[in-house]
Structures are given as C-alpha cells and as structure tokens.
XYZ file of C-alpha atoms in Angstrom:
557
model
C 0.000 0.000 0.000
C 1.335 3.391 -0.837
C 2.005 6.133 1.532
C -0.385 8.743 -0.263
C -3.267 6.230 1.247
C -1.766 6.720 4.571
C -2.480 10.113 4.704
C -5.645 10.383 3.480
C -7.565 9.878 6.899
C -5.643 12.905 8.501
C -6.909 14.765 5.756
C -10.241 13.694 5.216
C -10.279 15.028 8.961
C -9.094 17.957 8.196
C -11.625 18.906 5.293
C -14.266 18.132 8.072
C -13.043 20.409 10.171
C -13.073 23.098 7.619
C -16.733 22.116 6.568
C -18.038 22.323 10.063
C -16.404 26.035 10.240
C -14.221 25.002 12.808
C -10.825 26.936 13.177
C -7.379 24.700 12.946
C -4.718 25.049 15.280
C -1.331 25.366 14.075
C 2.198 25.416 15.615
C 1.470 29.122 16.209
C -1.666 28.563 17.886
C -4.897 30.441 17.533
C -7.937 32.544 19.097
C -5.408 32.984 21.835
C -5.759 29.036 22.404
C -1.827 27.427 23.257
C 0.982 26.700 20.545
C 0.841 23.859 19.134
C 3.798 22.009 18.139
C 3.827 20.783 14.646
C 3.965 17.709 15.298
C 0.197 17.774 17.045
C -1.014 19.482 13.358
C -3.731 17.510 11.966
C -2.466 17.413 8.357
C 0.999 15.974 9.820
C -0.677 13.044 11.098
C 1.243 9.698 10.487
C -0.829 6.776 10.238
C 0.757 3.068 9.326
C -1.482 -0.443 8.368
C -2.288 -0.807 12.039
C -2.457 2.494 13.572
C -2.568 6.296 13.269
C -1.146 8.558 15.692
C -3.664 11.074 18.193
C -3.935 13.897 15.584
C -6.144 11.279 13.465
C -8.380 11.157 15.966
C -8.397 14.629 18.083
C -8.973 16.535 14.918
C -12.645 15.712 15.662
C -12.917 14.578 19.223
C -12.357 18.049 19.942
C -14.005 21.104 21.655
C -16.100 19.276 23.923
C -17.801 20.562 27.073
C -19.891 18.893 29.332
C -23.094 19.767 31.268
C -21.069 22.439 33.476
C -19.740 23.797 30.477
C -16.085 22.471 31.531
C -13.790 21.964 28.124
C -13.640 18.037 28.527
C -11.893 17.999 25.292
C -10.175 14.682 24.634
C -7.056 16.127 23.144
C -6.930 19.214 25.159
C -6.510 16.805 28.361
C -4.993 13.659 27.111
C -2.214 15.397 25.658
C -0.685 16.381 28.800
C -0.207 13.265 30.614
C 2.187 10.154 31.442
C 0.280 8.356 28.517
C 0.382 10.847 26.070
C 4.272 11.322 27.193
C 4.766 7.759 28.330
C 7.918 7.701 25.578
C 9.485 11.013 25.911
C 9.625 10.896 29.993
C 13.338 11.320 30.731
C 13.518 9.359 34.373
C 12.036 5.989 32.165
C 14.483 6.822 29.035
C 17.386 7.354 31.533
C 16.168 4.039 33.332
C 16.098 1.944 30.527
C 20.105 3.064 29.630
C 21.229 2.129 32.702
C 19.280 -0.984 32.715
C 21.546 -1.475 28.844
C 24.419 -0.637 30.624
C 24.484 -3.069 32.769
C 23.314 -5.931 30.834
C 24.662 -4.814 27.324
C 24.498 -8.893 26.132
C 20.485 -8.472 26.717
C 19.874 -5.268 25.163
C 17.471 -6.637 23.162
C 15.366 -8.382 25.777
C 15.059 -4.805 27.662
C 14.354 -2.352 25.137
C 11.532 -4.855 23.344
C 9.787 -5.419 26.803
C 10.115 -1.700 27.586
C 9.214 -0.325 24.503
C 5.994 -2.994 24.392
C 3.900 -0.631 26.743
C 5.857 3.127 26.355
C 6.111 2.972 22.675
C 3.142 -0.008 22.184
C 1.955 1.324 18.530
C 5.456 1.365 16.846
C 6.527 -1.762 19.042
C 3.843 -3.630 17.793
C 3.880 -2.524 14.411
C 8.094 -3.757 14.253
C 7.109 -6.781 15.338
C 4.738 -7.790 13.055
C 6.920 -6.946 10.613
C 9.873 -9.541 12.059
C 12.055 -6.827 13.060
C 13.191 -6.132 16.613
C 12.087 -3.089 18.402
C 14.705 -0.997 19.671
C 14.422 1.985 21.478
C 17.757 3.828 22.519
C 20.303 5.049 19.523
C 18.785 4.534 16.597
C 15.606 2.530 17.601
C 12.423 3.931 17.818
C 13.303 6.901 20.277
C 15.001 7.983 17.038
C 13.641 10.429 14.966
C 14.925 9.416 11.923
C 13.525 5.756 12.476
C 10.413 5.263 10.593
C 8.130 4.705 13.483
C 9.154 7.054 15.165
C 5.767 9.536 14.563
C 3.953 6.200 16.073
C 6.575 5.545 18.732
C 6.827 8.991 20.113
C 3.241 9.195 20.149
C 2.831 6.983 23.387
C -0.237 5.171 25.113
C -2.056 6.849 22.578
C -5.692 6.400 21.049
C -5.945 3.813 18.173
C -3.702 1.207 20.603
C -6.084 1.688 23.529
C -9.049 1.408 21.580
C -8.386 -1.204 19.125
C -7.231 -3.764 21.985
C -9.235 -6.862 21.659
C -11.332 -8.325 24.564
C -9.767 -11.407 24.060
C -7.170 -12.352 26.844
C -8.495 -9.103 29.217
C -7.774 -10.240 32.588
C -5.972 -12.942 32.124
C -1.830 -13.483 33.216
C -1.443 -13.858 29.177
C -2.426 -10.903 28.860
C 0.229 -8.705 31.471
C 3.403 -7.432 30.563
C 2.008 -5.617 27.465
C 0.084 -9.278 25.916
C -3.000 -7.157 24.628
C -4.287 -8.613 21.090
C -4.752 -5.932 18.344
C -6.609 -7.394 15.190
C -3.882 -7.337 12.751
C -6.546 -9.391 9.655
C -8.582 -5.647 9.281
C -6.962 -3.864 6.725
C -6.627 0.170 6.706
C -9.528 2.028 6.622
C -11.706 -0.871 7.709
C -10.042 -1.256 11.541
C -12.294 -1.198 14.524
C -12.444 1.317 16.919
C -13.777 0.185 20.518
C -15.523 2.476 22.739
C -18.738 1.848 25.592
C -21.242 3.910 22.824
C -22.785 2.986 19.532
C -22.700 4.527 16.896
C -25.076 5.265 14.302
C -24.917 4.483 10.430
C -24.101 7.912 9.622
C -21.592 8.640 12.417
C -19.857 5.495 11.742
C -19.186 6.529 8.120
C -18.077 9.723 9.222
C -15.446 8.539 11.432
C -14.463 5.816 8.910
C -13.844 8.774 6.416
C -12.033 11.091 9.087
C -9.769 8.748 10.335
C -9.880 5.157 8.865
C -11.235 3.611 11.947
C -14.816 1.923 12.048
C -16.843 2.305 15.550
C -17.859 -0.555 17.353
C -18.734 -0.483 20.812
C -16.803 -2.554 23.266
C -17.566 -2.157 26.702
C -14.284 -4.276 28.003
C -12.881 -0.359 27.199
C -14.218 0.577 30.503
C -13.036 -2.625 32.356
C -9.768 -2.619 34.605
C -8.538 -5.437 32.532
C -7.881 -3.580 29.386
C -5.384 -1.143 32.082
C -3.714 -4.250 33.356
C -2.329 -5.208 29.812
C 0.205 -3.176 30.926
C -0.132 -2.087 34.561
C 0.833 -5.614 35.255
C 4.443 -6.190 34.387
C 6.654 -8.881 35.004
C 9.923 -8.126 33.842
C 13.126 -10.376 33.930
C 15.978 -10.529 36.527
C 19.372 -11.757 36.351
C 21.934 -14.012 38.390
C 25.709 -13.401 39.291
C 26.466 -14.442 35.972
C 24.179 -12.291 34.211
C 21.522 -15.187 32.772
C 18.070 -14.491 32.723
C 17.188 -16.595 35.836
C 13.204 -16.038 36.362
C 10.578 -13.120 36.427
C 9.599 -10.995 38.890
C 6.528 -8.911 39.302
C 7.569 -5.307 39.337
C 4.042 -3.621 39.176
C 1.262 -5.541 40.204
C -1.725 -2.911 40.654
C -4.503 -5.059 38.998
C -3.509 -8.059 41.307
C -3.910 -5.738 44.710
C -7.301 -4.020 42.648
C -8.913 -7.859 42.288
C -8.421 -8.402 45.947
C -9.970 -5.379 47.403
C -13.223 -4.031 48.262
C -13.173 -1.700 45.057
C -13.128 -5.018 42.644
C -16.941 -5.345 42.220
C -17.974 -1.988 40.856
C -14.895 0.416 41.061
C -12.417 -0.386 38.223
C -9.444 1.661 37.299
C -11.188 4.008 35.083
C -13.736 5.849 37.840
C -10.230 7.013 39.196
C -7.938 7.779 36.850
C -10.999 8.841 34.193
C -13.336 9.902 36.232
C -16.806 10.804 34.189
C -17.675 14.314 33.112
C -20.789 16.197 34.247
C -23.821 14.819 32.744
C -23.798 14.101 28.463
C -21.186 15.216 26.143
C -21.499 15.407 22.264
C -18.128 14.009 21.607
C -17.154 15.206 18.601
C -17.086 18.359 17.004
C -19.624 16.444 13.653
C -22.285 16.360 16.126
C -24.089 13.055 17.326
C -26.118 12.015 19.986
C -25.198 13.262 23.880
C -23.062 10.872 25.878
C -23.009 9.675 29.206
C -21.042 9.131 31.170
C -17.938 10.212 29.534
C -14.868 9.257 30.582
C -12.180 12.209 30.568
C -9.479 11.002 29.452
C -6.960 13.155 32.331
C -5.454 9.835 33.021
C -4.796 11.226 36.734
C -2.046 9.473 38.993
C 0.842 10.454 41.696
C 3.764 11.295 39.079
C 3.079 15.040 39.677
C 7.166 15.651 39.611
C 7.118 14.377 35.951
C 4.584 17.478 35.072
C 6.751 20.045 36.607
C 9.599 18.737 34.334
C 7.286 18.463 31.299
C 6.703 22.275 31.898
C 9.922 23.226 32.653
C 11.729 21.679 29.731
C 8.861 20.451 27.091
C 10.563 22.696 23.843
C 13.505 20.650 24.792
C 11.593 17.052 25.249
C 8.690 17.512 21.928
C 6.193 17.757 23.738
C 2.951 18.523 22.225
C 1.398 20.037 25.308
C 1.418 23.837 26.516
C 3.161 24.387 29.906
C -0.490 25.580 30.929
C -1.615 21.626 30.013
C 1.400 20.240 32.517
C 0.340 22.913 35.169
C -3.355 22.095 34.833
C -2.528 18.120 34.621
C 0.037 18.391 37.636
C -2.851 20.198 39.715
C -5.116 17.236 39.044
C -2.481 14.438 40.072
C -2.274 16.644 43.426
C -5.496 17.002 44.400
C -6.172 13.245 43.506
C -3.132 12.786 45.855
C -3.811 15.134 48.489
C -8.205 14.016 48.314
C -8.386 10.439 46.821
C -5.077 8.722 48.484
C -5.207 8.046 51.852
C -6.657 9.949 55.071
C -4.532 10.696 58.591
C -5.589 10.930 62.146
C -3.815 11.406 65.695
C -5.526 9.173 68.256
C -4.859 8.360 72.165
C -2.541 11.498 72.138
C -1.485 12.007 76.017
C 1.543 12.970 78.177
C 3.435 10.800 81.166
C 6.124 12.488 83.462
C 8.580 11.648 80.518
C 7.019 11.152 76.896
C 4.044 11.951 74.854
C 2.413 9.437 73.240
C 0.034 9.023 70.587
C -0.913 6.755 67.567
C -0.925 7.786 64.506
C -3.445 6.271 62.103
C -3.403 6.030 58.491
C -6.744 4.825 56.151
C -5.748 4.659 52.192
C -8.555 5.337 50.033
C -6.792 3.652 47.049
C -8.426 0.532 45.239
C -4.618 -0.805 45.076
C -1.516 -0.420 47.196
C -0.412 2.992 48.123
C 1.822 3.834 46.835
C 1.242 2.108 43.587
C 3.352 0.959 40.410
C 6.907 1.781 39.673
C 9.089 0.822 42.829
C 10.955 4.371 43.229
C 8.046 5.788 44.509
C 7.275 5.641 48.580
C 5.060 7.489 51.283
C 6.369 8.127 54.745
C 5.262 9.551 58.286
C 6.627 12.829 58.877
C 5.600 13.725 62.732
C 7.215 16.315 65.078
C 6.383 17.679 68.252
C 7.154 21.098 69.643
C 7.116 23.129 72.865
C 5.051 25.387 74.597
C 8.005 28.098 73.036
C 7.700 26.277 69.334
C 11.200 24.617 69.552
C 11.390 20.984 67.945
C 11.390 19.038 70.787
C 11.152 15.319 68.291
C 11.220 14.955 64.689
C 11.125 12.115 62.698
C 10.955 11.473 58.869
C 12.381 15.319 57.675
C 13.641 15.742 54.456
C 16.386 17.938 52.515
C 15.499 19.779 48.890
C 17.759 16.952 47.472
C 14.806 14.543 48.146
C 16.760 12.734 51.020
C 14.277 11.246 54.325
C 16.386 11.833 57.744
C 16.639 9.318 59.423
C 16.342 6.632 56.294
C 18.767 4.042 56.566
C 18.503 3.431 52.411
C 19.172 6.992 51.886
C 22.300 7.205 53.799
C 23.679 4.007 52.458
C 21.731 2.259 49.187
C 22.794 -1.323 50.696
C 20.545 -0.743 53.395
C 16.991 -0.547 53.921
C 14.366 0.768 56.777
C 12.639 -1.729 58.380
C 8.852 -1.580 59.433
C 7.800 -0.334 62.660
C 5.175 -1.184 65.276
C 6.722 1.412 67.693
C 9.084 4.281 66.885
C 10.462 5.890 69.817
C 13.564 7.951 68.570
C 14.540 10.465 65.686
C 16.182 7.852 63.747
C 13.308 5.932 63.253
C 10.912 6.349 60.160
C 7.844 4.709 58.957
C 8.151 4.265 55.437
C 5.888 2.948 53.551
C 7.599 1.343 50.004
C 8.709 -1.828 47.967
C 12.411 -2.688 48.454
C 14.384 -5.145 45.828
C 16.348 -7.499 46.312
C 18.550 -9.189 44.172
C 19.550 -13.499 44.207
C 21.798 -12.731 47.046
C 19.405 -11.146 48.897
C 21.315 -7.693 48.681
C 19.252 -4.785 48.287
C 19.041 -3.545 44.624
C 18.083 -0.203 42.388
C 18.154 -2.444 39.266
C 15.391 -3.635 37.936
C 17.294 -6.804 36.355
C 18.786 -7.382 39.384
C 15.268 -7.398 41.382
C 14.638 -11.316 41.848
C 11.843 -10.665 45.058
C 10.919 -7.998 47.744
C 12.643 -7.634 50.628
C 10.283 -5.150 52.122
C 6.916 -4.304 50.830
C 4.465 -2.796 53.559
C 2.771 -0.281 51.049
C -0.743 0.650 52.551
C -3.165 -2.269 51.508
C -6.760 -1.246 50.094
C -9.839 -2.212 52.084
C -10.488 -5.613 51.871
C -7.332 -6.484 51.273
C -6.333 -9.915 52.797
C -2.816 -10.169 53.633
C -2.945 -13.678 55.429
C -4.283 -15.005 52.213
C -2.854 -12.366 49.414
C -1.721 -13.751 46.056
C 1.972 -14.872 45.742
C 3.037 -11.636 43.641
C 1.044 -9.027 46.319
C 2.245 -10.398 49.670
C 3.291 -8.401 52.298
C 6.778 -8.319 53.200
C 9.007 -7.929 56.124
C 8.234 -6.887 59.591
C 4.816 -5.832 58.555
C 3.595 -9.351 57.512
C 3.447 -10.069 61.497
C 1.873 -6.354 62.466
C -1.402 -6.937 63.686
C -2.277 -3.171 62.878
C -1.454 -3.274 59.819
C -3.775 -4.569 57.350
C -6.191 -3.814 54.611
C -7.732 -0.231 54.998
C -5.005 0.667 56.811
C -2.351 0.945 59.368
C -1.496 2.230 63.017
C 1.826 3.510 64.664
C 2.547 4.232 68.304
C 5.037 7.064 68.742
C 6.388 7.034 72.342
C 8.695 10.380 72.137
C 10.924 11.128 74.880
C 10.203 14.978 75.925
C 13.811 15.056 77.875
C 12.535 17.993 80.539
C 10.730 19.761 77.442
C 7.611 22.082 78.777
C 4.268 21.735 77.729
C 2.173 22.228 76.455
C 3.132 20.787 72.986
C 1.910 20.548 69.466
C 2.263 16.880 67.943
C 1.969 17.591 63.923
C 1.973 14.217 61.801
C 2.127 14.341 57.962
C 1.842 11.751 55.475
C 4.276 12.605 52.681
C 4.727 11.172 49.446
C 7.752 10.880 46.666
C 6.846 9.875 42.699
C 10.697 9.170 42.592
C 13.027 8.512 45.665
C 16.134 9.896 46.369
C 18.447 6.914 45.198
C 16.348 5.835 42.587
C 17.366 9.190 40.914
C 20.923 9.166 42.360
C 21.735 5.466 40.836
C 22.006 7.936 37.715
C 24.867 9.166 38.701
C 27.115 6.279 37.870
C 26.076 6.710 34.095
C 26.031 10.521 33.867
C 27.984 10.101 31.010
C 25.048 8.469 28.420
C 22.597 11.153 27.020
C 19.919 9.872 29.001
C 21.115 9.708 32.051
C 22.888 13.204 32.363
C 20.141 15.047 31.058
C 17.615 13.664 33.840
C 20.362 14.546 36.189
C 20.572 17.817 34.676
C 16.275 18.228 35.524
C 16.749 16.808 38.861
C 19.229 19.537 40.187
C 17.165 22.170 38.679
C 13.789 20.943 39.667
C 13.782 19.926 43.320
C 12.311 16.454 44.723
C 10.004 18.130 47.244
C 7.627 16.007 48.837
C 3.797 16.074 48.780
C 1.765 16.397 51.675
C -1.166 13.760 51.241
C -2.956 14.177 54.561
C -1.935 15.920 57.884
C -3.201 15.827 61.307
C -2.240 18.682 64.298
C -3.519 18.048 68.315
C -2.455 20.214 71.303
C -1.573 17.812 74.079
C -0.674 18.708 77.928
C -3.318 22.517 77.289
C-alpha cells in the first residue's frame, strides 16, 4: 500500500473540520488558544497499516464541554499526561540506559519489553513486521527511524481502543500481551468504545480517520489497564543469565483483591466521568453519558513540573499551561483520593508523649502504587510550649533525602517496618524494596529477583494472610497486627527530655513519585545522554515532597 493512502484519513479530517467552520490550530496557535507544536497538526498526522497517531483522531474529538460547560476535550486533556508522554519521559528513558548498561548482552530483551507498553503502537507494528524493536540510539526513540511519529506518540488512542477483549484479565495478557486485530486492513479497523454509533456517524469517522466504531464495553473494564499495569519483567543471576521473572508492578492483582473489585475499576479514578452528556465530537451526534475524561490522573506530579519546565527541549505537544493544569489534578487526587490521617490516644506521662498515629488509604490498590521508586512516609514532630522541635522524625532535605532513612544514607541498606518508633532515627516508610539473588538490596530492575520489604498501605479488603503470591506483604509488617487492609497504626512514644508543655504533635503523610536513590543510581552513568540530562532536571527541579494528609492536636493545654 502506498504512503499517499496513509495520509488520506488525517486529511479527510481535516476537510471536516473546515466544513463544520471550525478553526485549525497550528504550531502558532490560535484565538489565543496554546501553541501547538507541529507535530500535534492535523495534516501531519502519520498513520501506518495498524495504527494512526492522536492527531487522526483529536482533529474531531475536539471542543467538547460537558453539562457544566467544563472543556472536557479529549485532546486538550490527554495530551498532557504520562500516557500521552509515556515515551518522551526522561527518568524511564534514563532508566532503561542504565538498565543497557548493565546488561549490554540483553539489550534486546530490555528495550523490546520496555518499549511494548511506552512505545506499544510502533513496538507492535516492528514486530509484526519480524524486526526487533529498539528503542535507545537509533531505535524507535530515534527520529529518523520510521516509526518514530507512532513511537513517540505513546499510550495513545488507536492502541487503547483497538485492543481486543480477548485475553483481558488474564496473566497472558500482562506485561504488554493485549491482542490488536492485525486481519482488518486500513480504513476498515475497529475502533472500541462503551457507545454505539449510528450508520451515519460510523461513516463519518471511517472517512475522518480510517477507523470503524464498534462499541466494546471491556474499554471501561480494569482489565484492558492491566495489559500493561501488570508487568513482570526479567531478573538476572551473578552471571548475568536471565534466571526467572519478577513482578515489578502488580496494581490489577492488589485491585482484584480489594473491596473496590466489584464496581470500582481503574477508570472511575484515573478517568473519572464528566458532568452529565457530552457530544463528543465536534460532527455532532447524539449526547453521551457518562464520559470518561481522558486526564489519566495518577501520583507522578514531579514528571509534570519537568514536562513544563523543559517540554521545547523534550517535543512535547502540550502547553506548559496543560502540565500545570494536569500536575494540579495528580495533586489534588493525591492530596483528596489517596489516603486519610488521624492522631488518636494522644497524652503525656512524666517523661514522653504518646500518641498513635493512624493512616486509612482510600486507594483501590496499594499505596503507593506501580513503579518501585516511589514511597510514602510519616513525617511527625512535636514542639514546645516556646515552638522549639522538641522530636522529629521522617524530615527531608530539597535533594529529596528522608532523615533518618537508613537506604538513603547508604543504598545497601533498607528501613525496616515499625510497630513502635520511639527515637529520631526511626521512620515509617511505607515502600517496595528489591532485592537481588543474594538477597542484597538492589536499584536495578534486572537485578530485582523478590521484595525484601513491601508494607505499602493495603486497600480495604485487602487480605494479607491469604494475598496472592506476587502481592504479599513483606518484612516486619507481615506479622503487624495493625497493619492490614484499609489501613495501618503507629505508636510514637517520644521522649520529651525535661521539654515544657504544652506541645503541638503535627503528623504528615508525605509522598515521593521518585526517591532519592532511585534518581541518584544515575549518577554512575552521567555520562550516556539519558542519564545526564535527567540529572541535569533533577538539580534544577527539586524532589520536594507532597503532603497527602496531615493531622495537628495540642496535648498537655
């Protein structure tokens, strides 16, 4: 098939747009909307036998509002997040380097099962071809590669939507085993959403973009998310062989066994529905509801500051104004939707104040969830009837370091779990620690053969007695009768050493997308591209943490 076909979608899109009257953005922008970067122009849209990039399918899913007149727009929000971006984020590009780096002889194997769920369109599209799918050099992060317009174009719209209902759910289908129809030609490839379609909306979109509407309501299921939010990726012995899997995300697996399973899948969170109906597309058609917007909302608000900060110098196709608005959503989901904190039994003896601090997640997985650099931890302090710090435990420096954290003064080490912290130097962390076939705590993902610690906040309902093998709970907090699904409890006895009252006991839940030697094990590599350029963000955009949920009593008034 010639490439002149290719393109005629994107512009049979286009001449609908100018028959409906509706203005085009360009790379200059327009009626003082943001720039666009060329690459988001609807007449530069790519399109190959299996898929088309977003600009095939934005051109008309455009300029929506809902009942609250809110701009719901599918491109105007999708655009901006970790989907959208999932190929040019510079922490996963850096991460896959060093992951080359130090298994060079299994390049291959790394870069294919990376690339299978950050760069899924041109991935799949290489392999069904035969060829391998590269990313770093001159693979598909390239721009000179071929697939690079579908590779650069991320988790975007005709991979989502053309994923087959097939395997959904099922452990063939994890690690990025979706099915894509690959008998359909072009022009006659189904498009899955939770609406139908009528005759004469159905030829319209076939004209626009190639695709044919059919509804498929496994779209809205949490099985079509697991295809890839349910990785298992290799790991490596002394000698380097590939010596087993390990489950390095496992979100769907914690989802099935909580409370939330029945009626809450991934979607009411992460695209949660608009106000009442939506016409989505600017041809017209019948009002829809409920609409999913596709904000694609999670805890990697660090990413968005760096996406703002430097997005001329990553391609983005987003306005900083998109980041900013996209970053304030993965806040408030973090700081409203995550997990709620309370001080109970606060009270004073001749020598300490003690309390217990309580923490309920409101997550239908693990919290923190996904990659493992990411971790929550209990900041609490108490002060004096003067203000002075009389106890503090779990502070943190600008350079994203925890006081007190035994991994973050030595990367051998790990903090354990605690029932009972009584000093300074004791911090509640909640997190997933590697470790490699030795048992030795590792940064590196090949290296990961198990947990050594994982005591991340379990949903409600969560049963850790009887969890499945890839969710346990591990370490100390296995045996912690307070903590378990829905939440957990810590008793603080702090030692007021001839402090006066009365005091002011302040307790924080704080929370990290990427953790202070999970960006640091960069350093040994700051000479690749990759590496030294998310180095380069990291120094200039600090690793504050975010406050989920606080609690303040007086105690000793």
């Amino acid at each position: 098939m010639s490439r002149r076909r290719f393109f005629v979608p994107a512009i049979a899109g286009t001449l609908l747009l100018i028959a409906a009257g509706v203005p085009l953005r360009t790379s200059a922008g327009s009626e003082g909307g943001p720039a666009v970067p060329p690459q988001s122009d609807p007449l530069r849209a790519e399109t190959g036998g299996l898929f088309s990039v977003s600009s095939g399918c934005t051109s008309c899913h455009t300029r929506m509002t809902d009942a609250d007149g809110t701009d719901v727009s599918i491109d105007a929000w999708w655009r901006s997040t970790m989907m959208a971006n999932a190929a040019r984020d510079p922490y996963w590009q850096a991460s896959v380097r060093v992951e080359t780096e130090n298994n060079p002889h299994l390049k291959s194997v790394i870069e294919d099962k990376c690339a299978a769920c950050h760069t899924p369109m041109a991935h799949f599209t290489a392999r069904q071809a035969g060829d391998e799918a590269l990313l770093l050099d001159d693979g598909l992060l390239g721009s000179a590669h071929t697939l690079y317009p579908l590779g650069i174009d991320g988790v975007s719209c005709t991979l989502c939507h053309q994923i087959e209902p097939d395997n959904l759910g099922e452990a063939a289908s994890f690690s990025g085993g979706y099915v894509i129809d690959t008998a359909l030609p072009p022009g006659e490839r189904r498009a899955y959403s939770r609406f139908e379609v009528d005759e004469a909306g159905a030829r319209v979109m076939q004209a626009a973009s190639g695709f044919v509407p059919e509804v498929g309501m496994h779209t809205a299921s949490a099985a079509l998310c697991a295809t890839c939010h349910t990785l298992y990726t290799p790991f490596v012995d002394d000698a380097g062989e590939v010596a087993g899997t390990f489950p390095e995300q496992t979100p769907f697996l914690e989802w099935q066994q909580s409370t939330y399973s029945d009626a809450v899948p991934c979607q009411t969170c992460h695209m949660p529905p608009a106000a009442g109906e939506v016409v989505t597309s600017i041809t017209g058609g019948t009002p829809r509801s409920p609409f999913s917007k596709h904000e694609f909302v999670g805890g990697n608000a660090y990413l968005m500051g760096i996406f703002q900060a430097y997005g001329a110098e990553l391609d983005v196709a987003a306005s900083a104004d998109e980041f900013a608005a996209t970053e304030q959503r993965a806040l408030d989901q973090l700081q409203r939707e995550a997990a709620a904190l309370a001080i109970e039994q606060a009270g004073l003896s001749e020598t300490h104040l003690t309390a217990v601090v309580s923490i309920a997640p409101k997550t239908g997985h693990k919290f923190p969830s996904g990659f493992p650099s990411r971790r929550a931890w209990l900041h609490v302090t108490v002060t004096d009837a003067a203000g002075a710090v009389v106890f503090e435990s779990g502070g943190w420096t600008p350079d994203g370091r925890i006081a007190g954290d035994a991994h973050d003064a030595d990367p051998t080490q790990h903090e354990p779990h605690y029932t009972l912290i009584r000093s300074a130097d004791e911090v509640q962390i909640y997190e997933s620690v590697l470790g490699d076939v030795n048992g030795e705590v590792t940064n590196i993902l090949l290296r990961a053969a198990g947990y050594l610690k994982d005591n991340r906040l379990l949903p409600a309902g969560f049963d850790k007695a009887n969890a499945h093998a890839d969710t346990l709970v591990i370490g100390e907090a296995a045996s912690d009768g307070d903590f378990l699904g829905g939440g957990d409890r810590v008793i603080y006895a702090i030692p007021l050493n001839g402090a006066t009252g009365p005091f002011t006991l302040e307790a924080e839940l704080l929370y990290q997308t990427i953790s202070y030697h999970w960006a640091h094990k960069l350093d040994a590599y700051a000479e690749t591209p990759e590496a030294a350029r998310f180095l380069g963000y990291y120094e200039a955009q600090p690793n504050l943490p975010i406050t989920v949920s606080s609690a303040r009593v007086e105690v000793g008034s």
